[in-house]
Coordinates of C-alpha atoms in Angstrom, one line a residue:
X28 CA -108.2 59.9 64.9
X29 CA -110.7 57.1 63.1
X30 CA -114.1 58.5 61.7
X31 CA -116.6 57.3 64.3
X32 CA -120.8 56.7 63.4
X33 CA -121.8 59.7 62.7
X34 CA -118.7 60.7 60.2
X35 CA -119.9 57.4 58.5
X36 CA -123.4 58.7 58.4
X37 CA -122.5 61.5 56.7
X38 CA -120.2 59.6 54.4
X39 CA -123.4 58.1 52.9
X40 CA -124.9 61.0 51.5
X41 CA -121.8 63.7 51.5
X42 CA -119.0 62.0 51.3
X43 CA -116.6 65.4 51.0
X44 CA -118.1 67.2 53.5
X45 CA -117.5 63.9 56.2
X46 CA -113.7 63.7 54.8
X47 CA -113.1 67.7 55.3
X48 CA -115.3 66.8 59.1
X49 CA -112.8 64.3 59.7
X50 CA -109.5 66.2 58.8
X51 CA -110.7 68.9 61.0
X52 CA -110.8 67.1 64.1
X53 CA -107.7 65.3 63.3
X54 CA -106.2 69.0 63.0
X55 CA -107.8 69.9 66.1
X56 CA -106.4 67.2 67.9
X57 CA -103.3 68.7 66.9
X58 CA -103.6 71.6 68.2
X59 CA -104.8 70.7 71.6
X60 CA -101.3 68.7 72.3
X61 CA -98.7 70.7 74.2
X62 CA -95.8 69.9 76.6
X63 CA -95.9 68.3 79.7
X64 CA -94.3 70.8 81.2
X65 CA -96.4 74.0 80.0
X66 CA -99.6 72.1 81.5
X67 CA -102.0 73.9 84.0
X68 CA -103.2 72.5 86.9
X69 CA -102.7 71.4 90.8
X70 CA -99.1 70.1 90.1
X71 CA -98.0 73.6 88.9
X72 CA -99.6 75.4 91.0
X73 CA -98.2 78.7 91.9
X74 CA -95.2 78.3 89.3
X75 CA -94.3 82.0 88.3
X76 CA -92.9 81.8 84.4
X77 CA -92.9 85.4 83.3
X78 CA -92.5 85.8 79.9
X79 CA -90.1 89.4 80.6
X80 CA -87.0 90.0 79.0
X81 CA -84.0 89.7 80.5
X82 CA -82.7 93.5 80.5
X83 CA -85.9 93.2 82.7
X84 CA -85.0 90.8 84.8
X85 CA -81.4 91.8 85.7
X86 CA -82.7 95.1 86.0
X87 CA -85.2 94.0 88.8
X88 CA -83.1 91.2 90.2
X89 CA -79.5 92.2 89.4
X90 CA -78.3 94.8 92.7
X91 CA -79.7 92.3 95.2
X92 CA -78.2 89.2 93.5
X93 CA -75.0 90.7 93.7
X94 CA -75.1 92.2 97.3
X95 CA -76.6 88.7 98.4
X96 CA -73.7 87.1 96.5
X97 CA -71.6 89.3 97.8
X98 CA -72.5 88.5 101.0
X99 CA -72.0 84.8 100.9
X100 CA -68.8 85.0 99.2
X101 CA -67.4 87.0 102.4
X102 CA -69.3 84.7 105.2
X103 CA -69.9 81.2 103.6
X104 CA -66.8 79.2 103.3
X105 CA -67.9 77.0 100.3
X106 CA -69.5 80.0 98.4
X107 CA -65.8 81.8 99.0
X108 CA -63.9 78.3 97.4
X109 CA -66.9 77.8 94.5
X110 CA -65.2 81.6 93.5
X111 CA -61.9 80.9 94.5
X112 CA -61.7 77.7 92.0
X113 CA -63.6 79.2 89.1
X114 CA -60.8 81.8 88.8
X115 CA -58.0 79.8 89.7
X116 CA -59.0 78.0 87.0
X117 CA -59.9 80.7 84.3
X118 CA -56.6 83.0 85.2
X119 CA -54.6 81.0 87.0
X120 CA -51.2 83.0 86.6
X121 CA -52.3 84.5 84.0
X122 CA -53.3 85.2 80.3
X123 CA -50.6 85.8 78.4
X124 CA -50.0 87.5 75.1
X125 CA -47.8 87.3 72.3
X126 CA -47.0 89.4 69.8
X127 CA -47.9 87.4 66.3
X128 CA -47.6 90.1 63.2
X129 CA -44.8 87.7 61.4
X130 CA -42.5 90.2 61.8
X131 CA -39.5 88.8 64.1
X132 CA -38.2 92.2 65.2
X133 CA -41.4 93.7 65.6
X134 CA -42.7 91.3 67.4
X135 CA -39.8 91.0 69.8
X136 CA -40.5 94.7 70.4
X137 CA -43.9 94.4 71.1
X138 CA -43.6 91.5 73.5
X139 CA -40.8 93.4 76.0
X140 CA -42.5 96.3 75.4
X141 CA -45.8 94.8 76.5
X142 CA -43.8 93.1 79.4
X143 CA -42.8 96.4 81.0
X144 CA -46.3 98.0 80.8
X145 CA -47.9 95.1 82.6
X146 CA -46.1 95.9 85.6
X147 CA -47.3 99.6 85.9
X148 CA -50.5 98.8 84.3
X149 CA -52.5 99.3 87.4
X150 CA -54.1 102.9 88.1
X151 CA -54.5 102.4 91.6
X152 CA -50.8 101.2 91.6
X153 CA -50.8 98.2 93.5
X154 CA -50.9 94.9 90.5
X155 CA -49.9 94.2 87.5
X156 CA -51.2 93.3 84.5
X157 CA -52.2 89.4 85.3
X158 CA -53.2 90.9 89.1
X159 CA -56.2 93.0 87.1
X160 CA -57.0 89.1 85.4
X161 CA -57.4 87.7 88.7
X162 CA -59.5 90.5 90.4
X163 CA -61.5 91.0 87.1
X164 CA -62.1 87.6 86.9
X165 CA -63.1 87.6 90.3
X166 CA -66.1 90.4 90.1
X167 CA -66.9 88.9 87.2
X168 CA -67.8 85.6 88.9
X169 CA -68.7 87.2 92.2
X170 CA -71.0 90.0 91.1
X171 CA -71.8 89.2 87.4
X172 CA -70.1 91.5 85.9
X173 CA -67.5 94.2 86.0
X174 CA -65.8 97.7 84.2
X175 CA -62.9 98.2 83.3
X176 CA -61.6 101.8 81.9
X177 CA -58.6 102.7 80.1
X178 CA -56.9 105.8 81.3
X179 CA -54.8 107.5 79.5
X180 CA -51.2 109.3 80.6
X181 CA -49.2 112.0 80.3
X182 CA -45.8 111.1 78.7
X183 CA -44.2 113.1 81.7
X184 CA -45.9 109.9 83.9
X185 CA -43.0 108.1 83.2
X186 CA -44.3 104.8 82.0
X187 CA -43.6 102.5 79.7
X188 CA -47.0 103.3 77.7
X189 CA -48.9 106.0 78.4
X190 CA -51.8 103.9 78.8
X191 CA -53.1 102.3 82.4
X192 CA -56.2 100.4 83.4
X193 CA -58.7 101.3 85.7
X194 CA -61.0 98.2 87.2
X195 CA -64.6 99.5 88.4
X196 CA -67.3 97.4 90.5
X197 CA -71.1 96.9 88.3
X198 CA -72.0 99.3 91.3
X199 CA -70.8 102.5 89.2
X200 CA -73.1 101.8 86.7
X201 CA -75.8 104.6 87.4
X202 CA -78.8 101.8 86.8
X203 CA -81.4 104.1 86.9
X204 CA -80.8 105.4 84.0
X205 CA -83.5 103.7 81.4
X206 CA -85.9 104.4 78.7
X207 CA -85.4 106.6 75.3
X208 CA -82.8 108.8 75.1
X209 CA -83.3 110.5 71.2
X210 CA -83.2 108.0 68.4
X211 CA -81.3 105.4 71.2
X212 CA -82.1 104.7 74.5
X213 CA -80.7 103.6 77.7
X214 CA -80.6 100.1 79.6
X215 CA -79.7 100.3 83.2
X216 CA -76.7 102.7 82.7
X217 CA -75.9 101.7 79.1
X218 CA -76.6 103.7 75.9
X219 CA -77.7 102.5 73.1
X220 CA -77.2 104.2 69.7
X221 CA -80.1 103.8 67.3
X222 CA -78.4 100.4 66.0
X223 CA -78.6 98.8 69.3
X224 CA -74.4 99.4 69.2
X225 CA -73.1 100.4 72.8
X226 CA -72.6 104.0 72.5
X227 CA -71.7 105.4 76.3
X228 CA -71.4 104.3 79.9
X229 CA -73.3 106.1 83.1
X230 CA -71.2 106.1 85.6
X231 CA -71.0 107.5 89.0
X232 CA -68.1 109.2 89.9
X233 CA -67.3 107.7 93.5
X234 CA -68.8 104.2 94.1
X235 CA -72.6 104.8 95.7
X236 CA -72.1 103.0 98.9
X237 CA -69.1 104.5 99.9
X238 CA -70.3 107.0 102.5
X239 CA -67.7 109.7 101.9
X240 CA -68.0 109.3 97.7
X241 CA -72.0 109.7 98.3
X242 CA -71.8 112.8 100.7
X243 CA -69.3 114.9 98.0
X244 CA -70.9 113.9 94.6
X245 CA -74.6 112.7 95.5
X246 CA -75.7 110.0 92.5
X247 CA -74.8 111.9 89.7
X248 CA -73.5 110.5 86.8
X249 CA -72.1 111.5 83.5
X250 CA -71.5 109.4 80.1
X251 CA -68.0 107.7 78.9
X252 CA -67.7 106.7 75.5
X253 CA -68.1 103.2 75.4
X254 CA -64.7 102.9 73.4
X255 CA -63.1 103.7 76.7
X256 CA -64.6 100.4 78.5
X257 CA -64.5 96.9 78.7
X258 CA -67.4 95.3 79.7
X259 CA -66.8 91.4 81.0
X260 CA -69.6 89.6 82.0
X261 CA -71.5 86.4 80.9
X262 CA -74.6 86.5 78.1
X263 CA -76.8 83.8 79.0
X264 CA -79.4 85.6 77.2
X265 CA -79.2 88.9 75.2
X266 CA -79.3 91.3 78.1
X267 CA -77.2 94.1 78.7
X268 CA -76.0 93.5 81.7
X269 CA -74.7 90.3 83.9
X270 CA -75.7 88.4 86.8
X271 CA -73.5 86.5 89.7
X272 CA -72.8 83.2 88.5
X273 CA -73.7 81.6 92.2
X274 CA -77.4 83.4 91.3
X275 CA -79.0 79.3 91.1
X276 CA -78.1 78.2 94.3
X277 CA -77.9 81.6 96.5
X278 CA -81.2 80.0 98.7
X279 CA -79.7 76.7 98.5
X280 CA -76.5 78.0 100.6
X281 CA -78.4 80.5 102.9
X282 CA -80.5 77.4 103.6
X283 CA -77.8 75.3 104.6
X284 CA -75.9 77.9 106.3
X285 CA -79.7 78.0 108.6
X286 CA -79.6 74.5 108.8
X287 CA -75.7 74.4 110.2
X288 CA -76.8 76.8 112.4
X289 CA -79.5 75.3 113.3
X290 CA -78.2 71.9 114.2
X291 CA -75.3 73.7 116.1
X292 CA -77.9 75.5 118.3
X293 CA -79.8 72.1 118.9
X294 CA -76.0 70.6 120.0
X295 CA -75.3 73.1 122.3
X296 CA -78.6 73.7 123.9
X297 CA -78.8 69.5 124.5
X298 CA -74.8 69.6 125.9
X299 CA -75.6 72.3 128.2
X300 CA -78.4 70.8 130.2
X301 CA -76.5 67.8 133.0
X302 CA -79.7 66.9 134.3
X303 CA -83.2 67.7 135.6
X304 CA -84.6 67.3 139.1
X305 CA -88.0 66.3 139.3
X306 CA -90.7 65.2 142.0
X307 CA -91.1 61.8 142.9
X308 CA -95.1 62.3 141.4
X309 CA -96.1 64.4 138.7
X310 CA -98.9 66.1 140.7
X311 CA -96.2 67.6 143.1
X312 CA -95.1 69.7 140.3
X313 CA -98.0 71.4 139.9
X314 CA -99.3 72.7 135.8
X315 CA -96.0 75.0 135.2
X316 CA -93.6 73.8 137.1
X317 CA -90.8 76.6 138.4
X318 CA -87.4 75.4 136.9
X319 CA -84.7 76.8 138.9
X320 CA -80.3 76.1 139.2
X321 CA -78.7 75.6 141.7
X322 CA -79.0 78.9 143.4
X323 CA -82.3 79.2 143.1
X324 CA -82.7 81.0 140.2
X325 CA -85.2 81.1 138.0
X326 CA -83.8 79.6 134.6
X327 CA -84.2 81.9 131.7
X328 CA -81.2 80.3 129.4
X329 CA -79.3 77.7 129.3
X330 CA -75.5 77.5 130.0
X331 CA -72.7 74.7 130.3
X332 CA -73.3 72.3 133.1
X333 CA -76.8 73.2 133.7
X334 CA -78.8 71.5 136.6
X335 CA -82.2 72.4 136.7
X336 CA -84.8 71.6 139.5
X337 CA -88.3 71.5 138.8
X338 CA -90.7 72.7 142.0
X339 CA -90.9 69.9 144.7
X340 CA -88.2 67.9 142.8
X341 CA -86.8 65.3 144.2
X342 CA -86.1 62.4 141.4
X343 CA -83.1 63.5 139.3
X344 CA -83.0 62.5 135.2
X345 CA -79.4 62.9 133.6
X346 CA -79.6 64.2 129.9
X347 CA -79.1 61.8 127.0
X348 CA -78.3 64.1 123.7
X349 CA -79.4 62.7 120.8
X350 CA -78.1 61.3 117.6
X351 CA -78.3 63.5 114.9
X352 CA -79.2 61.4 111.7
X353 CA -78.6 62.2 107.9
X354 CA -76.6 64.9 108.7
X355 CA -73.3 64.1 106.3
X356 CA -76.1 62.8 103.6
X357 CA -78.4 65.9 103.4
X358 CA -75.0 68.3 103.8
X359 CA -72.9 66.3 101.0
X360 CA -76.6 66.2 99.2
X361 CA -77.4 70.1 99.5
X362 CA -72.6 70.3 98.3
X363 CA -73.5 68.8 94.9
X364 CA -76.4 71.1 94.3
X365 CA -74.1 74.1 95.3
X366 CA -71.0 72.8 92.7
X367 CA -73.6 72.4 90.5
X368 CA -75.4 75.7 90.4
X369 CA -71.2 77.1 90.3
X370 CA -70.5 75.2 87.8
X371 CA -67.6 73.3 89.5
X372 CA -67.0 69.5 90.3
X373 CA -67.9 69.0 93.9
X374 CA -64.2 67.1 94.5
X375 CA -62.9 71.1 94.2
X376 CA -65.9 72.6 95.7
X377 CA -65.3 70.6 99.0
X378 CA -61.7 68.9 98.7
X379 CA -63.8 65.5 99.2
X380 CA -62.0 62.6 97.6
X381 CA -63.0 60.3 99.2
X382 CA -65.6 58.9 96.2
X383 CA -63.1 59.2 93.7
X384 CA -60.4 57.3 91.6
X385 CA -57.7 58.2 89.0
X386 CA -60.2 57.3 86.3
X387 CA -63.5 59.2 87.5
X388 CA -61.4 62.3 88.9
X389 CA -60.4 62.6 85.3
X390 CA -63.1 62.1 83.9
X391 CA -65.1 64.5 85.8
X392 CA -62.0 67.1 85.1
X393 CA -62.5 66.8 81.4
X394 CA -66.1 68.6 81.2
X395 CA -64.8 71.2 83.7
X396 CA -62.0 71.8 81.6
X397 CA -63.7 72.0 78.4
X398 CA -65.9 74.7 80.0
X399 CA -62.9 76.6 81.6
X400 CA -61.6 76.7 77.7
X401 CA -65.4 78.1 76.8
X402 CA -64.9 80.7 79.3
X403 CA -61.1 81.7 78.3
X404 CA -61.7 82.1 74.3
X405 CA -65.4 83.3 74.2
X406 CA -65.7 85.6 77.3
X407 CA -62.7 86.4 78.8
X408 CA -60.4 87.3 76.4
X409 CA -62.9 88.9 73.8
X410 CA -64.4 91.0 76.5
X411 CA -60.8 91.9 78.4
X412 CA -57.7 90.8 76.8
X413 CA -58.4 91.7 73.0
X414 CA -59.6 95.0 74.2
X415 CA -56.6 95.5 76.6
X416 CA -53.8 94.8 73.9
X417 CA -56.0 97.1 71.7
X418 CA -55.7 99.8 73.7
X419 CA -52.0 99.4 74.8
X420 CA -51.1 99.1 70.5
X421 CA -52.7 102.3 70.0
X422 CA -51.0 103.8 72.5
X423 CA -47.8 102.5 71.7
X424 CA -48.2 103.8 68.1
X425 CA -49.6 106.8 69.5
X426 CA -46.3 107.8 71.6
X427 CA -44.4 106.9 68.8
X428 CA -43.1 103.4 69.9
X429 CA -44.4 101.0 67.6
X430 CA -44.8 101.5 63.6
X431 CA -48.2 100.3 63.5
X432 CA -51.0 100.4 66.2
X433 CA -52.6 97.1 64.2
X434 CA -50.7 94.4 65.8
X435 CA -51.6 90.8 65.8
X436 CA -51.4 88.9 68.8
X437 CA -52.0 85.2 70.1
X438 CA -52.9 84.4 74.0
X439 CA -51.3 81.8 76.4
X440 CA -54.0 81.0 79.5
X441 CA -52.3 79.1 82.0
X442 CA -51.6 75.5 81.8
X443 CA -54.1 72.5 83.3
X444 CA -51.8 70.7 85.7
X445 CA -51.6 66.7 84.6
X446 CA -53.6 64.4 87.2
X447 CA -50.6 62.0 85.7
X448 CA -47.6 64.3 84.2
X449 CA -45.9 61.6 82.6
X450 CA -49.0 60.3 80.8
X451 CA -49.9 63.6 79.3
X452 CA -45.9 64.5 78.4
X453 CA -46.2 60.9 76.3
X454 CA -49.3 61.8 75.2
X455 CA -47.8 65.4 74.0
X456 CA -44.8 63.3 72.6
X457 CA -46.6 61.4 70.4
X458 CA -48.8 64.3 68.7
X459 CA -45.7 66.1 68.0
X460 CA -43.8 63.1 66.3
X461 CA -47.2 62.0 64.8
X462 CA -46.9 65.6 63.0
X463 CA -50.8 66.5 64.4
X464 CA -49.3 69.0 66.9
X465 CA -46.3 71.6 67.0
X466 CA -43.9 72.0 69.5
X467 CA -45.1 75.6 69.7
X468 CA -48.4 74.9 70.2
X469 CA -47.4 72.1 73.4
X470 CA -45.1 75.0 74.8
X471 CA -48.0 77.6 74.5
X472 CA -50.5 74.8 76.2
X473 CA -48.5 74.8 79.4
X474 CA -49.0 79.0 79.3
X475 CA -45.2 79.8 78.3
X476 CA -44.4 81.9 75.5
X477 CA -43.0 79.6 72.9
X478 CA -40.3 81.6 71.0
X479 CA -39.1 82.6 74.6
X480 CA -38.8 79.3 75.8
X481 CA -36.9 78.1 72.3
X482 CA -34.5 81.1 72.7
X483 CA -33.9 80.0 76.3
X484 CA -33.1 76.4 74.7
X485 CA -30.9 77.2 72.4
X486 CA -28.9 79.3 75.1
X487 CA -28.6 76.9 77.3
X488 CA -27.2 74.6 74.6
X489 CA -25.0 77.3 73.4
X490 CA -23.7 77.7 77.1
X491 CA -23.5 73.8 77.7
X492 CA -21.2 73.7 74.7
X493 CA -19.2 76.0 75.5
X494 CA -18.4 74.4 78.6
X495 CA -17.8 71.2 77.3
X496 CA -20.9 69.5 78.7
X497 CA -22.9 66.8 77.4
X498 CA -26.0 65.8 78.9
X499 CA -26.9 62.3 78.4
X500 CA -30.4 60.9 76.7
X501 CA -30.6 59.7 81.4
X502 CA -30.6 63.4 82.9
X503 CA -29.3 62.3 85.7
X504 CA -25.7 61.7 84.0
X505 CA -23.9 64.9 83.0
X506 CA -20.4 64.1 81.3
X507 CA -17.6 66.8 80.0
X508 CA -16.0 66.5 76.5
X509 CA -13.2 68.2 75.0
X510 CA -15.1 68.6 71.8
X511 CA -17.1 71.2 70.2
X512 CA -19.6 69.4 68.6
X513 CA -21.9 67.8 71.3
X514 CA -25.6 67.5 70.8
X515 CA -26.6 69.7 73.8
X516 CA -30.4 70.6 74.8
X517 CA -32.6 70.1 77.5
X518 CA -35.2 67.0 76.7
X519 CA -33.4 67.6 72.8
X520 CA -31.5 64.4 72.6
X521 CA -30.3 63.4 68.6
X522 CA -31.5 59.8 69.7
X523 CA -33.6 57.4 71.7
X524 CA -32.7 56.4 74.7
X525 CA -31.3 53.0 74.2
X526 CA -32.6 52.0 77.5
X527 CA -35.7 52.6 77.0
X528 CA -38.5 51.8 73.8
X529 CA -39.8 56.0 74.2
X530 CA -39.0 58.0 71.6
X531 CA -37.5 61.1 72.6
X532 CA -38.6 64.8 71.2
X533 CA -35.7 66.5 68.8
X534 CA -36.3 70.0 68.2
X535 CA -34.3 70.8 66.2
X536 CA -36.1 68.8 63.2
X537 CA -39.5 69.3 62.2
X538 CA -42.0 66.6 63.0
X539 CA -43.2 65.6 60.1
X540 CA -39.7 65.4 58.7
X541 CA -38.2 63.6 61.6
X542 CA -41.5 61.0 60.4
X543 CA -40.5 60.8 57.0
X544 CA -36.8 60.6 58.1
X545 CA -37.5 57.5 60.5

């Protein structure tokens, strides 16, 4: 800001004191500027920012975001398919482990071990271990947030590990349990030791809306060690607890559910009216005309075919039902704001491609994707699978089946299906001859277990041979050979095709070798 007259004035006979006048306003000024978007005034009016915290939030908001959400999910078709592709998406088939200690035999152990268990690792029964992904997943999008418990077994149980999982709603976290609670405290059903580490879980022993479970055991509720539960939900802030991940745009779908209905109403009403019969002068009919059908009945609703007669009528005006306008714009409008607030591309949210080519629908994959890989390794699996294979180890090593309840392990989430397969095999081709990515690590992509699917490889060769089989670089052309020594494997010719200028994946070389080989 420039010294104006009277800073000059003062310059003449104190020239510090106007300098030190003039910084001051020019620090001043600084400190009045703020952001557009923190101003007060008419535009802003009656925008509500609190400044709480968001344990405080969720703890105010969180039971009526999830029964709303929960709602929608079970009456609003595209709140049901924004769900439905989130975990399709994030589970798929499921997330699967592998055993990765370095140890061959132990980690062939571990992995059939692990593959019985996950049949019977259900305590209510009914899924396995990839089932409990899906429905997990599912409560975790759908309600924010969900328990699961490990339960230990008898070895007289019977299975594989004594060890199965229990999956419980947010519901039977007793949330009114807050404040201090000795040198910890407790956040809506959570305890907190004096560290702010999780220490215990509240939990009701029957679910609180179930009518029978309330009548037998009232709300009480009783700690578990937190070591006994898995707690999956999404941080968005630091709070304890999670919230539905539809909670942006649960007004936005009520409102155009009203507005369907609405505009359905306004059909029907319009369709159901034939015509009108009216006087030949408006001063026949009198100030409130009597409408009445055909019978002579008063008309108090409308029905299909309707002809109404007004009193002294004798002109008759057939019913012209409008044209609705903007309907397809404001609904496909109101679709994008949904798949936003979700989260998903509105192509899955609706199944609309009609706006879309090869190029854009893979474009507008590649964000969703990357955020589906965000979920995967920094939510899902911390917060289910690491905890899961955790447990199952120790119990392993516990019933005596394992050497070591510490093993390593590496997860497989299901493959991304190609928009164009034989673009993206080409483009896994070349990184594995270029020697920037292993064969393992293009067989674990696709959500296989890699040293499964190379043992299945080199048994099918072995079996091919045997039989006297060779198949050709074309896989359509199978030939037989009396000798031994054929170069056998499924997409593992020693050779290019000479038909054809694409390389061909060997793997029985190394990539980088087959490079410096070539």
């Amino acid at each position: 800001m420039p010294p104006n007259w009277f800073d000059h004035a003062i310059a003449t006979v104190a020239p510090r004191a106007a300098a030190r006048r003039v910084l001051a306003r020019q620090a001043f000024e600084t400190l009045t500027r703020d952001y557009e978007g923190a101003a007060k005034g008419r535009r802003t009016e009656g925008w509500r920012a609190p400044g709480t915290s968001a344990d405080t939030e969720v703890g105010v908001a969180g039971a009526l975001l999830r029964d709303r959400m929960r709602d929608l999910v079970r009456n609003n078709p595209h709140a049901a398919k924004a769900v439905a592709v989130l975990v399709n998406n994030i589970v798929g088939a499921g997330i699967m482990p592998r055993a990765a200690s370095g140890n061959d035999k132990l980690d062939r152990k571990v992995d059939t071990l692990f593959a019985r268990w996950s049949n019977v690792a259900d305590a209510d029964g009914q899924l396995d271990f990839y089932g409990l992904q899906t429905l997990i997943c599912r409560e975790m999008v759908e309600a924010g947030e969900v328990l699961v418990r490990r339960r230990l077994r008898r070895a007289s149980d019977g299975l594989p590990v004594p060890l199965q999982l229990q999956v419980l709603e947010a519901d039977f976290l007793d949330a009114t349990k807050s404040g201090a609670l000795g040198a910890g405290r407790l956040v809506q059903g959570i305890e907190f030791d004096p560290v702010g580490k999780r220490r215990a879980y509240w939990l009701h022993a029957e679910h609180p809306g179930d009518a029978y479970g309330a009548l037998q055991n009232g709300l009480q509720s009783r700690p578990v060690p937190a070591t006994e539960i898995a707690h999956v939900y999404e941080k968005q802030r630091t709070q304890a607890r999670g919230v539905p991940w539809g909670a942006p745009v649960i007004r936005s779908l009520r409102d155009l559910d009203d507005y369907e209905v609405a505009e359905l109403v306004r059909k029907k009403t319009e369709a159901c009216v034939t015509a009108i019969v009216f006087g030949d002068d408006e001063a026949q009919q009198g100030i409130a005309p009597s409408v009445v059908d055909a019978d002579g009945n008063r008309v108090e609703q409308f029905e299909p075919g309707l002809i109404a007669y007004a009193r002294g009528g004798k002109d008759i005006r057939f019913n012209q039902p409008s044209a609705t306008g903007g309907y397809a714009e404001y609904k496909r409008a109101s679709l994008h704001t949904i798949s936003a607030g979700f989260r998903v591309p509105y192509e899955l949210l609706t199944g609309d491609l009609s706006q879309v080519n090869y190029s854009s629908i893979r474009a507008g994959l590649v964000e969703f994707r990357r955020q589906i890989d965000a979920v995967q390794w920094q939510l899902f699996i911390p917060m289910f699978c690491a905890p899961t294979w955790r447990w199952f180890t120790e119990a392993a090593w516990a019933a005596g089946q394992i050497p070591t309840p510490d093993v390593p392990v590496e997860w497989s989430p299901p493959k991304f299906e190609a928009v164009d397969p034989q673009k993206d095999a080409m483009a896994n081709l070349l990184s594995i001859r270029s020697g920037t990515m292993t064969l393992a690590e293009v067989i674990a992509r696709q959500g296989r277990n890699p040293d499964a699917v190379l043992t299945e490889i080199a048994a099918t060769n072995a079996k091919l041979d045997d039989l006297g089989l060779v198949l050709d670089s074309d896989p359509r052309r199978v030939t037989k050979t009396g000798s031994a020594q054929s170069n056998n494997g499924v997409g593992d010719p020693a050779a290019d095709d000479p038909d054809t200028d694409e390389p061909a994946v060997d793997t029985d070389t190394d990539p980088a070798q087959a490079d410096q080989q070539d």
